[in-house]
PDB file of C-alpha atoms and ligand atoms in Angstrom:
ATOM      1  CA  MET W   1     136.306 130.034 331.211  1.00 71.00           C
ATOM      2  CA  LYS W   2     140.609 130.578 331.077  1.00 96.00           C
ATOM      3  CA  ILE W   3     143.059 128.160 329.774  1.00 98.00           C
ATOM      4  CA  VAL W   4     146.117 126.329 330.735  1.00 99.00           C
ATOM      5  CA  LEU W   5     148.411 124.863 329.333  1.00 98.00           C
ATOM      6  CA  VAL W   6     149.715 122.473 331.332  1.00 99.00           C
ATOM      7  CA  THR W   7     153.767 119.836 330.007  1.00 99.00           C
ATOM      8  CA  GLY W   8     154.452 116.906 330.928  1.00 98.00           C
ATOM      9  CA  ALA W   9     150.634 116.494 331.553  1.00 99.00           C
ATOM     10  CA  SER W  10     151.238 112.525 331.141  1.00 98.00           C
ATOM     11  CA  SER W  11     151.839 111.233 334.261  1.00 98.00           C
ATOM     12  CA  GLY W  12     152.658 112.463 338.176  1.00 98.00           C
ATOM     13  CA  PHE W  13     152.307 116.398 338.987  1.00 98.00           C
ATOM     14  CA  GLY W  14     151.107 117.479 334.968  1.00 99.00           C
ATOM     15  CA  GLU W  15     147.840 114.360 335.333  1.00 98.00           C
ATOM     16  CA  ALA W  16     147.396 115.147 338.772  1.00 99.00           C
ATOM     17  CA  ILE W  17     146.970 119.629 337.866  1.00 99.00           C
ATOM     18  CA  CYS W  18     145.206 118.743 335.119  1.00 99.00           C
ATOM     19  CA  GLN W  19     142.743 116.549 337.160  1.00 98.00           C
ATOM     20  CA  LYS W  20     142.314 119.097 339.174  1.00 98.00           C
ATOM     21  CA  LEU W  21     142.222 122.232 336.647  1.00 98.00           C
ATOM     22  CA  VAL W  22     139.600 120.457 335.097  1.00 98.00           C
ATOM     23  CA  ALA W  23     137.551 120.025 338.303  1.00 98.00           C
ATOM     24  CA  ASP W  24     138.088 123.852 339.074  1.00 98.00           C
ATOM     25  CA  GLY W  25     136.290 125.404 335.794  1.00 98.00           C
ATOM     26  CA  PHE W  26     139.264 125.584 333.360  1.00 98.00           C
ATOM     27  CA  LYS W  27     139.877 124.519 329.829  1.00 98.00           C
ATOM     28  CA  VAL W  28     143.210 122.494 329.875  1.00 99.00           C
ATOM     29  CA  ILE W  29     145.248 121.466 327.226  1.00 99.00           C
ATOM     30  CA  GLY W  30     147.579 118.966 328.122  1.00 99.00           C
ATOM     31  CA  THR W  31     150.769 117.576 326.009  1.00 99.00           C
ATOM     32  CA  ALA W  32     153.702 115.419 326.333  1.00 98.00           C
ATOM     33  CA  ARG W  33     155.177 113.137 324.215  1.00 98.00           C
ATOM     34  CA  ARG W  34     153.118 109.064 325.172  1.00 98.00           C
ATOM     35  CA  PHE W  35     149.681 110.815 323.128  1.00 98.00           C
ATOM     36  CA  ASP W  36     148.452 107.101 324.112  1.00 98.00           C
ATOM     37  CA  LYS W  37     148.587 108.835 328.347  1.00 98.00           C
ATOM     38  CA  LEU W  38     146.940 111.830 327.246  1.00 98.00           C
ATOM     39  CA  LYS W  39     144.230 110.240 325.605  1.00 98.00           C
ATOM     40  CA  GLN W  40     143.233 107.761 328.108  1.00 98.00           C
ATOM     41  CA  LEU W  41     143.650 110.758 330.200  1.00 98.00           C
ATOM     42  CA  GLN W  42     140.676 113.017 327.914  1.00 98.00           C
ATOM     43  CA  GLN W  43     138.601 110.267 328.430  1.00 98.00           C
ATOM     44  CA  THR W  44     137.742 111.123 332.061  1.00 97.00           C
ATOM     45  CA  LEU W  45     138.253 114.412 332.007  1.00 98.00           C
ATOM     46  CA  GLY W  46     135.939 114.798 328.204  1.00 98.00           C
ATOM     47  CA  ASP W  47     135.568 118.091 326.275  1.00 97.00           C
ATOM     48  CA  ALA W  48     137.755 119.953 329.018  1.00 98.00           C
ATOM     49  CA  PHE W  49     140.779 118.641 328.316  1.00 98.00           C
ATOM     50  CA  LEU W  50     142.696 118.783 324.926  1.00 98.00           C
ATOM     51  CA  PRO W  51     145.816 116.819 324.508  1.00 98.00           C
ATOM     52  CA  ILE W  52     148.213 117.286 321.885  1.00 98.00           C
ATOM     53  CA  GLN W  53     151.365 115.255 321.510  1.00 98.00           C
ATOM     54  CA  LEU W  54     154.357 117.709 322.021  1.00 98.00           C
ATOM     55  CA  ASP W  55     158.604 116.734 322.803  1.00 98.00           C
ATOM     56  CA  VAL W  56     159.178 119.806 324.640  1.00 98.00           C
ATOM     57  CA  THR W  57     163.187 118.741 323.667  1.00 98.00           C
ATOM     58  CA  ASP W  58     161.676 119.669 319.891  1.00 98.00           C
ATOM     59  CA  LYS W  59     162.579 123.126 318.796  1.00 98.00           C
ATOM     60  CA  SER W  60     160.272 123.276 315.629  1.00 98.00           C
ATOM     61  CA  ALA W  61     157.393 120.973 317.145  1.00 98.00           C
ATOM     62  CA  ILE W  62     157.251 124.163 319.763  1.00 98.00           C
ATOM     63  CA  ASP W  63     157.398 125.884 316.710  1.00 98.00           C
ATOM     64  CA  HIS W  64     154.304 124.415 315.050  1.00 97.00           C
ATOM     65  CA  LEU W  65     152.295 124.303 318.858  1.00 97.00           C
ATOM     66  CA  ASN W  66     149.805 126.922 318.031  1.00 97.00           C
ATOM     67  CA  GLN W  67     148.356 125.915 314.885  1.00 97.00           C
ATOM     68  CA  LEU W  68     147.632 121.914 316.721  1.00 98.00           C
ATOM     69  CA  ILE W  69     145.427 124.155 319.014  1.00 98.00           C
ATOM     70  CA  PRO W  70     142.115 125.126 318.212  1.00 98.00           C
ATOM     71  CA  ASP W  71     140.615 129.039 318.772  1.00 98.00           C
ATOM     72  CA  ASN W  72     138.507 127.446 321.328  1.00 98.00           C
ATOM     73  CA  PHE W  73     141.560 126.585 323.665  1.00 98.00           C
ATOM     74  CA  LYS W  74     142.471 130.209 322.707  1.00 98.00           C
ATOM     75  CA  PRO W  75     144.454 131.830 324.626  1.00 98.00           C
ATOM     76  CA  ILE W  76     147.048 130.538 326.224  1.00 98.00           C
ATOM     77  CA  ASP W  77     145.551 132.732 329.939  1.00 98.00           C
ATOM     78  CA  VAL W  78     148.308 129.873 331.814  1.00 98.00           C
ATOM     79  CA  LEU W  79     151.449 127.571 330.819  1.00 98.00           C
ATOM     80  CA  ILE W  80     152.425 125.334 333.403  1.00 99.00           C
ATOM     81  CA  ASN W  81     156.013 124.479 332.789  1.00 99.00           C
ATOM     82  CA  ASN W  82     155.663 120.566 334.586  1.00 99.00           C
ATOM     83  CA  ALA W  83     157.574 118.719 332.488  1.00 99.00           C
ATOM     84  CA  GLY W  84     161.131 117.901 333.470  1.00 98.00           C
ATOM     85  CA  LEU W  85     163.271 114.782 334.695  1.00 98.00           C
ATOM     86  CA  ALA W  86     166.239 113.839 336.291  1.00 98.00           C
ATOM     87  CA  LEU W  87     168.339 110.631 335.215  1.00 98.00           C
ATOM     88  CA  GLY W  88     171.042 108.951 337.047  1.00 98.00           C
ATOM     89  CA  LEU W  89     172.403 109.639 340.748  1.00 98.00           C
ATOM     90  CA  GLU W  90     175.922 108.605 340.100  1.00 98.00           C
ATOM     91  CA  PRO W  91     178.328 111.251 341.098  1.00 98.00           C
ATOM     92  CA  ALA W  92     179.684 114.643 338.372  1.00 98.00           C
ATOM     93  CA  TYR W  93     182.975 112.620 337.744  1.00 98.00           C
ATOM     94  CA  ALA W  94     180.716 109.008 337.027  1.00 98.00           C
ATOM     95  CA  ALA W  95     178.130 110.580 335.539  1.00 98.00           C
ATOM     96  CA  ASP W  96     176.521 110.155 331.915  1.00 98.00           C
ATOM     97  CA  PHE W  97     177.342 112.856 329.854  1.00 98.00           C
ATOM     98  CA  SER W  98     174.136 111.847 327.753  1.00 98.00           C
ATOM     99  CA  ASP W  99     171.683 112.034 330.923  1.00 98.00           C
ATOM    100  CA  TRP W 100     173.204 115.671 331.474  1.00 98.00           C
ATOM    101  CA  GLU W 101     172.534 116.292 327.674  1.00 98.00           C
ATOM    102  CA  MET W 102     169.042 115.737 328.300  1.00 98.00           C
ATOM    103  CA  MET W 103     168.006 117.452 331.445  1.00 99.00           C
ATOM    104  CA  VAL W 104     169.278 120.844 329.998  1.00 99.00           C
ATOM    105  CA  ASN W 105     167.419 119.871 326.653  1.00 98.00           C
ATOM    106  CA  THR W 106     164.341 118.849 328.827  1.00 99.00           C
ATOM    107  CA  ASN W 107     164.267 121.508 332.225  1.00 99.00           C
ATOM    108  CA  VAL W 108     165.964 124.237 330.850  1.00 99.00           C
ATOM    109  CA  MET W 109     165.984 124.233 327.231  1.00 98.00           C
ATOM    110  CA  GLY W 110     162.370 122.821 326.203  1.00 98.00           C
ATOM    111  CA  LEU W 111     161.182 125.194 329.458  1.00 98.00           C
ATOM    112  CA  ILE W 112     162.648 128.259 327.543  1.00 98.00           C
ATOM    113  CA  TYR W 113     161.663 128.052 324.509  1.00 98.00           C
ATOM    114  CA  LEU W 114     157.921 126.827 324.547  1.00 98.00           C
ATOM    115  CA  THR W 115     158.059 130.088 327.965  1.00 98.00           C
ATOM    116  CA  ARG W 116     159.680 132.553 324.736  1.00 98.00           C
ATOM    117  CA  GLN W 117     156.813 131.407 321.967  1.00 98.00           C
ATOM    118  CA  VAL W 118     153.643 131.675 324.856  1.00 98.00           C
ATOM    119  CA  LEU W 119     155.321 134.675 326.886  1.00 98.00           C
ATOM    120  CA  PRO W 120     154.605 137.527 323.958  1.00 98.00           C
ATOM    121  CA  GLU W 121     151.094 137.182 323.696  1.00 97.00           C
ATOM    122  CA  MET W 122     150.479 137.935 327.565  1.00 98.00           C
ATOM    123  CA  VAL W 123     152.383 140.681 327.297  1.00 98.00           C
ATOM    124  CA  THR W 124     150.088 141.930 324.494  1.00 98.00           C
ATOM    125  CA  ARG W 125     146.754 140.871 326.313  1.00 98.00           C
ATOM    126  CA  ASN W 126     148.402 142.183 329.870  1.00 98.00           C
ATOM    127  CA  SER W 127     147.200 139.183 331.387  1.00 97.00           C
ATOM    128  CA  GLY W 128     149.080 136.114 332.126  1.00 98.00           C
ATOM    129  CA  TYR W 129     150.420 133.832 334.790  1.00 98.00           C
ATOM    130  CA  ILE W 130     153.223 130.897 334.141  1.00 98.00           C
ATOM    131  CA  ILE W 131     153.851 128.673 336.798  1.00 99.00           C
ATOM    132  CA  ASN W 132     157.122 127.053 337.100  1.00 99.00           C
ATOM    133  CA  ILE W 133     158.389 124.525 337.823  1.00 99.00           C
ATOM    134  CA  GLY W 134     161.667 124.339 339.596  1.00 98.00           C
ATOM    135  CA  SER W 135     162.500 121.961 342.726  1.00 98.00           C
ATOM    136  CA  ILE W 136     164.444 122.394 346.135  1.00 98.00           C
ATOM    137  CA  ALA W 137     167.380 120.538 344.647  1.00 98.00           C
ATOM    138  CA  GLY W 138     167.532 124.022 342.837  1.00 98.00           C
ATOM    139  CA  THR W 139     168.555 125.819 346.562  1.00 97.00           C
ATOM    140  CA  TYR W 140     170.158 122.489 348.412  1.00 96.00           C
ATOM    141  CA  ALA W 141     172.871 120.752 347.058  1.00 95.00           C
ATOM    142  CA  TYR W 142     172.586 116.153 347.293  1.00 95.00           C
ATOM    143  CA  LYS W 143     174.971 113.483 346.127  1.00 95.00           C
ATOM    144  CA  GLY W 144     174.219 113.167 343.040  1.00 97.00           C
ATOM    145  CA  GLY W 145     171.840 116.131 342.151  1.00 97.00           C
ATOM    146  CA  ASN W 146     174.932 117.981 340.212  1.00 98.00           C
ATOM    147  CA  VAL W 147     173.281 118.714 337.113  1.00 98.00           C
ATOM    148  CA  TYR W 148     169.800 117.964 338.244  1.00 98.00           C
ATOM    149  CA  GLY W 149     169.964 120.736 340.769  1.00 98.00           C
ATOM    150  CA  ALA W 150     171.716 122.892 338.130  1.00 99.00           C
ATOM    151  CA  THR W 151     169.631 122.876 335.727  1.00 99.00           C
ATOM    152  CA  LYS W 152     166.631 123.968 338.561  1.00 99.00           C
ATOM    153  CA  ALA W 153     168.759 126.185 340.170  1.00 99.00           C
ATOM    154  CA  PHE W 154     168.541 128.229 336.177  1.00 99.00           C
ATOM    155  CA  VAL W 155     164.824 127.766 336.575  1.00 99.00           C
ATOM    156  CA  ARG W 156     164.509 129.650 339.936  1.00 98.00           C
ATOM    157  CA  GLN W 157     166.371 132.986 338.349  1.00 98.00           C
ATOM    158  CA  PHE W 158     164.660 132.377 335.405  1.00 99.00           C
ATOM    159  CA  SER W 159     161.344 133.115 336.727  1.00 98.00           C
ATOM    160  CA  LEU W 160     162.523 136.135 338.806  1.00 98.00           C
ATOM    161  CA  ASN W 161     164.537 137.515 336.137  1.00 98.00           C
ATOM    162  CA  LEU W 162     161.016 136.834 333.755  1.00 98.00           C
ATOM    163  CA  ARG W 163     158.971 139.216 336.564  1.00 98.00           C
ATOM    164  CA  THR W 164     162.083 140.984 337.139  1.00 98.00           C
ATOM    165  CA  ASP W 165     161.351 142.179 332.355  1.00 98.00           C
ATOM    166  CA  LEU W 166     157.685 141.927 332.814  1.00 98.00           C
ATOM    167  CA  ALA W 167     158.026 144.896 335.738  1.00 97.00           C
ATOM    168  CA  GLY W 168     154.909 147.664 334.852  1.00 97.00           C
ATOM    169  CA  LYS W 169     153.328 143.999 333.512  1.00 98.00           C
ATOM    170  CA  ALA W 170     149.957 142.367 334.845  1.00 98.00           C
ATOM    171  CA  VAL W 171     151.880 139.358 334.252  1.00 98.00           C
ATOM    172  CA  ARG W 172     152.808 136.339 336.938  1.00 98.00           C
ATOM    173  CA  VAL W 173     155.357 134.153 337.475  1.00 98.00           C
ATOM    174  CA  THR W 174     156.161 131.872 339.788  1.00 98.00           C
ATOM    175  CA  ASN W 175     158.561 129.100 341.291  1.00 99.00           C
ATOM    176  CA  LEU W 176     156.701 126.152 343.064  1.00 98.00           C
ATOM    177  CA  GLU W 177     159.871 124.414 345.002  1.00 98.00           C
ATOM    178  CA  PRO W 178     158.951 120.610 345.829  1.00 98.00           C
ATOM    179  CA  GLY W 179     161.202 118.929 347.798  1.00 98.00           C
ATOM    180  CA  LEU W 180     159.830 114.879 348.139  1.00 98.00           C
ATOM    181  CA  CYS W 181     157.120 113.784 345.824  1.00 98.00           C
ATOM    182  CA  GLY W 182     155.981 110.083 345.536  1.00 98.00           C
ATOM    183  CA  GLY W 183     153.016 109.190 343.591  1.00 98.00           C
ATOM    184  CA  THR W 184     155.108 109.870 340.146  1.00 98.00           C
ATOM    185  CA  GLU W 185     156.938 108.490 338.037  1.00 98.00           C
ATOM    186  CA  PHE W 186     159.885 110.622 338.540  1.00 98.00           C
ATOM    187  CA  SER W 187     162.123 107.553 340.677  1.00 98.00           C
ATOM    188  CA  ASN W 188     161.343 104.938 338.078  1.00 98.00           C
ATOM    189  CA  VAL W 189     162.871 107.883 335.027  1.00 98.00           C
ATOM    190  CA  ARG W 190     166.062 108.739 336.807  1.00 98.00           C
ATOM    191  CA  PHE W 191     167.366 105.354 337.795  1.00 97.00           C
ATOM    192  CA  HIS W 192     166.360 103.933 333.692  1.00 97.00           C
ATOM    193  CA  GLY W 193     163.569 101.923 334.488  1.00 97.00           C
ATOM    194  CA  ASP W 194     164.248  99.938 337.985  1.00 97.00           C
ATOM    195  CA  ASN W 195     161.646 100.027 339.672  1.00 97.00           C
ATOM    196  CA  ASP W 196     162.544  98.077 342.861  1.00 97.00           C
ATOM    197  CA  LYS W 197     165.417 100.237 343.256  1.00 97.00           C
ATOM    198  CA  ALA W 198     162.761 103.464 342.487  1.00 98.00           C
ATOM    199  CA  SER W 199     160.344 102.395 345.631  1.00 97.00           C
ATOM    200  CA  SER W 200     163.029 101.645 347.692  1.00 97.00           C
ATOM    201  CA  VAL W 201     163.471 105.580 347.370  1.00 96.00           C
ATOM    202  CA  TYR W 202     159.515 106.434 348.817  1.00 97.00           C
ATOM    203  CA  GLN W 203     159.223 103.079 351.620  1.00 97.00           C
ATOM    204  CA  ASP W 204     158.066 104.338 355.555  1.00 96.00           C
ATOM    205  CA  ILE W 205     158.045 108.051 353.982  1.00 97.00           C
ATOM    206  CA  ASN W 206     154.885 110.018 354.217  1.00 97.00           C
ATOM    207  CA  TYR W 207     156.032 112.266 351.038  1.00 98.00           C
ATOM    208  CA  ILE W 208     154.002 114.515 349.079  1.00 98.00           C
ATOM    209  CA  THR W 209     151.751 113.223 346.780  1.00 98.00           C
ATOM    210  CA  PRO W 210     151.408 114.961 343.677  1.00 98.00           C
ATOM    211  CA  GLN W 211     147.140 116.339 344.334  1.00 98.00           C
ATOM    212  CA  ASP W 212     149.336 118.132 347.122  1.00 98.00           C
ATOM    213  CA  ILE W 213     150.906 119.831 344.432  1.00 98.00           C
ATOM    214  CA  ALA W 214     147.958 119.967 341.883  1.00 99.00           C
ATOM    215  CA  ASN W 215     145.636 121.730 345.067  1.00 98.00           C
ATOM    216  CA  THR W 216     148.944 124.274 345.438  1.00 98.00           C
ATOM    217  CA  ILE W 217     148.537 125.529 341.766  1.00 98.00           C
ATOM    218  CA  SER W 218     144.780 125.144 342.148  1.00 98.00           C
ATOM    219  CA  TRP W 219     145.140 128.337 345.094  1.00 98.00           C
ATOM    220  CA  LEU W 220     147.818 129.732 343.337  1.00 98.00           C
ATOM    221  CA  LEU W 221     145.023 130.691 340.630  1.00 98.00           C
ATOM    222  CA  SER W 222     142.873 131.035 342.737  1.00 98.00           C
ATOM    223  CA  MET W 223     144.908 134.277 344.024  1.00 97.00           C
ATOM    224  CA  PRO W 224     143.582 137.773 342.858  1.00 97.00           C
ATOM    225  CA  ALA W 225     145.394 138.829 339.542  1.00 95.00           C
ATOM    226  CA  HIS W 226     147.090 141.962 341.953  1.00 96.00           C
ATOM    227  CA  PHE W 227     148.890 139.102 343.823  1.00 97.00           C
ATOM    228  CA  ASN W 228     151.958 137.653 342.342  1.00 98.00           C
ATOM    229  CA  VAL W 229     153.637 134.338 344.599  1.00 98.00           C
ATOM    230  CA  ASN W 230     158.065 134.742 343.540  1.00 98.00           C
ATOM    231  CA  THR W 231     158.688 131.298 344.546  1.00 98.00           C
ATOM    232  CA  MET W 232     157.295 129.011 346.870  1.00 98.00           C
ATOM    233  CA  GLU W 233     159.753 126.013 348.567  1.00 98.00           C
ATOM    234  CA  MET W 234     156.953 123.482 350.307  1.00 98.00           C
ATOM    235  CA  MET W 235     158.685 119.837 351.308  1.00 97.00           C
ATOM    236  CA  PRO W 236     157.128 117.168 353.227  1.00 97.00           C
ATOM    237  CA  VAL W 237     156.939 117.007 356.834  1.00 96.00           C
ATOM    238  CA  ALA W 238     159.656 113.888 356.806  1.00 96.00           C
ATOM    239  CA  GLN W 239     161.780 116.166 354.966  1.00 97.00           C
ATOM    240  CA  THR W 240     164.256 119.146 355.838  1.00 95.00           C
ATOM    241  CA  PRO W 241     167.462 120.499 354.816  1.00 91.00           C
ATOM    242  CA  ALA W 242     169.740 118.817 355.669  1.00 79.00           C
ATOM    243  CA  GLY W 243     173.293 120.330 357.522  1.00 80.00           C
ATOM    244  CA  LEU W 244     176.774 120.304 356.055  1.00 85.00           C
ATOM    245  CA  SER W 245     178.251 116.553 355.968  1.00 83.00           C
ATOM    246  CA  VAL W 246     182.191 116.448 356.891  1.00 89.00           C
ATOM    247  CA  ALA W 247     183.846 113.196 356.019  1.00 88.00           C
ATOM    248  CA  LYS W 248     187.103 111.811 357.471  1.00 95.00           C
ATOM    249  CA  HIS W 249     190.747 111.345 356.402  1.00 94.00           C
ATOM    250  CA  VAL W 250     190.274 113.726 353.065  1.00 91.00           C
TER     251      VAL W 250
HETATM  252  N1  LIG I   1     158.783 114.486 342.237  1.00 82.51           N
HETATM  253  C1  LIG I   1     159.866 114.803 343.261  1.00 82.51           C
HETATM  254  O1  LIG I   1     159.659 114.410 344.198  1.00 82.51           O
HETATM  255  C2  LIG I   1     159.982 115.973 342.430  1.00 82.51           C
HETATM  256  C3  LIG I   1     160.192 116.970 343.528  1.00 82.51           C
HETATM  257  C4  LIG I   1     160.728 118.915 342.552  1.00 82.51           C
HETATM  258  C5  LIG I   1     160.454 118.473 341.392  1.00 82.51           C
HETATM  259  N2  LIG I   1     159.814 117.665 340.646  1.00 82.51           N
HETATM  260  C6  LIG I   1     159.615 118.330 339.184  1.00 82.51           C
HETATM  261  O2  LIG I   1     158.389 118.272 338.932  1.00 82.51           O
HETATM  262  C7  LIG I   1     158.174 117.659 337.082  1.00 82.51           C
HETATM  263  C8  LIG I   1     157.419 116.952 337.074  1.00 82.51           C
HETATM  264  O3  LIG I   1     157.907 115.658 338.077  1.00 82.51           O
HETATM  265  P1  LIG I   1     156.875 114.267 338.584  1.00 82.51           P
HETATM  266  O4  LIG I   1     158.076 114.296 339.659  1.00 82.51           O
HETATM  267  O5  LIG I   1     155.376 113.907 338.210  1.00 82.51           O
HETATM  268  O6  LIG I   1     157.557 113.564 337.030  1.00 82.51           O
HETATM  269  P2  LIG I   1     156.946 111.969 335.900  1.00 82.51           P
HETATM  270  O7  LIG I   1     156.460 111.470 336.410  1.00 82.51           O
HETATM  271  O8  LIG I   1     158.419 111.468 335.817  1.00 82.51           O
HETATM  272  O9  LIG I   1     156.265 113.201 334.984  1.00 82.51           O
HETATM  273  C9  LIG I   1     156.918 113.824 334.330  1.00 82.51           C
HETATM  274  C10 LIG I   1     156.329 114.566 332.862  1.00 82.51           C
HETATM  275  O10 LIG I   1     157.189 115.099 331.797  1.00 82.51           O
HETATM  276  C11 LIG I   1     156.835 114.703 330.696  1.00 82.51           C
HETATM  277  N3  LIG I   1     158.678 114.967 330.324  1.00 82.51           N
HETATM  278  C12 LIG I   1     159.527 114.359 330.339  1.00 82.51           C
HETATM  279  N4  LIG I   1     160.372 114.891 329.422  1.00 82.51           N
HETATM  280  C13 LIG I   1     159.794 115.148 328.306  1.00 82.51           C
HETATM  281  C14 LIG I   1     159.785 115.881 326.792  1.00 82.51           C
HETATM  282  N5  LIG I   1     161.167 116.089 325.604  1.00 82.51           N
HETATM  283  N6  LIG I   1     158.967 116.380 326.543  1.00 82.51           N
HETATM  284  C15 LIG I   1     157.542 117.180 327.225  1.00 82.51           C
HETATM  285  N7  LIG I   1     157.689 115.869 327.825  1.00 82.51           N
HETATM  286  C16 LIG I   1     158.364 115.265 328.968  1.00 82.51           C
HETATM  287  C17 LIG I   1     157.199 113.027 330.469  1.00 82.51           C
HETATM  288  O11 LIG I   1     156.251 112.545 329.804  1.00 82.51           O
HETATM  289  P3  LIG I   1     155.783 111.699 328.902  1.00 82.51           P
HETATM  290  O12 LIG I   1     157.426 110.950 329.231  1.00 82.51           O
HETATM  291  O13 LIG I   1     155.483 110.940 327.970  1.00 82.51           O
HETATM  292  O14 LIG I   1     157.303 113.024 327.894  1.00 82.51           O
HETATM  293  C18 LIG I   1     155.880 113.764 332.084  1.00 82.51           C
HETATM  294  O15 LIG I   1     154.678 113.003 331.912  1.00 82.51           O
HETATM  295  C19 LIG I   1     160.086 117.724 336.885  1.00 82.51           C
HETATM  296  O16 LIG I   1     160.542 118.905 336.062  1.00 82.51           O
HETATM  297  C20 LIG I   1     160.370 117.169 338.015  1.00 82.51           C
HETATM  298  O17 LIG I   1     161.643 117.910 338.010  1.00 82.51           O
HETATM  299  C21 LIG I   1     159.609 116.621 340.570  1.00 82.51           C
END
């Protein structure tokens, strides 16, 4: 039975991915900072789900992660780097620098450090799959997307560069790039707990759901080992790549 490690499993995409992959027959290790949420998930998913508390910005916690995983949840066949966040939507000249630091430490530093720890064993076994959760924000600029979009552009290029270093190895890498997705805590986190502002983002919009993302990952994992999707961009029908804008009297 294949074993999957999902970061950011306590809500949103990560939670839906764990639910879908356990239903598909995988054994899933779910990590996040909020252990109570992971324990709740374990109650519904049972023994095929192993909850582990992990802050991906904590390098020493990542160093010790392997010791917390019992032998029956090893080796890790699939790493899904999903933990991530956007903080703030202010223009770059007014943004809170500590928000920027948190996004870089989580979306970039956490993702690369965990990948660096897990990848060597996959290479030794000549088998494995890393799925990174990027975003359309890494490709298309939008107002207030400044550092968040830049972290996701990093994730996109890192994914392509990883596959390049893996030339000749049967280890797969995919960067998944979703557009607007509701039913997660993404905007509640972005707006620092202003839940009214967060819910207004999704009002009257037929958005992508976490189940859509989980189903996509389930499909990727169902594909044969010779098949690699490098990048995969998806949006709700309600969203399109917007055109360039021009301001008058600047
Ligand atoms: N929703 C969208 O429209 C959208 C679109 C494109 C891409 N994405 C990306 O999709 C991923 C999941 O987002 P989501 O929409 O599902 O948001 P979410 O509901 O807020 O989930 C984010 C997850 O990341 C975890 N996380 C955050 N910081 C962490 C840290 N330092 N250490 C460990 N875990 C951490 C959170 O768990 P704890 O708080 O318990 O640690 C939570 O489980 C993110 O990378 C996001 O950038 C989202």
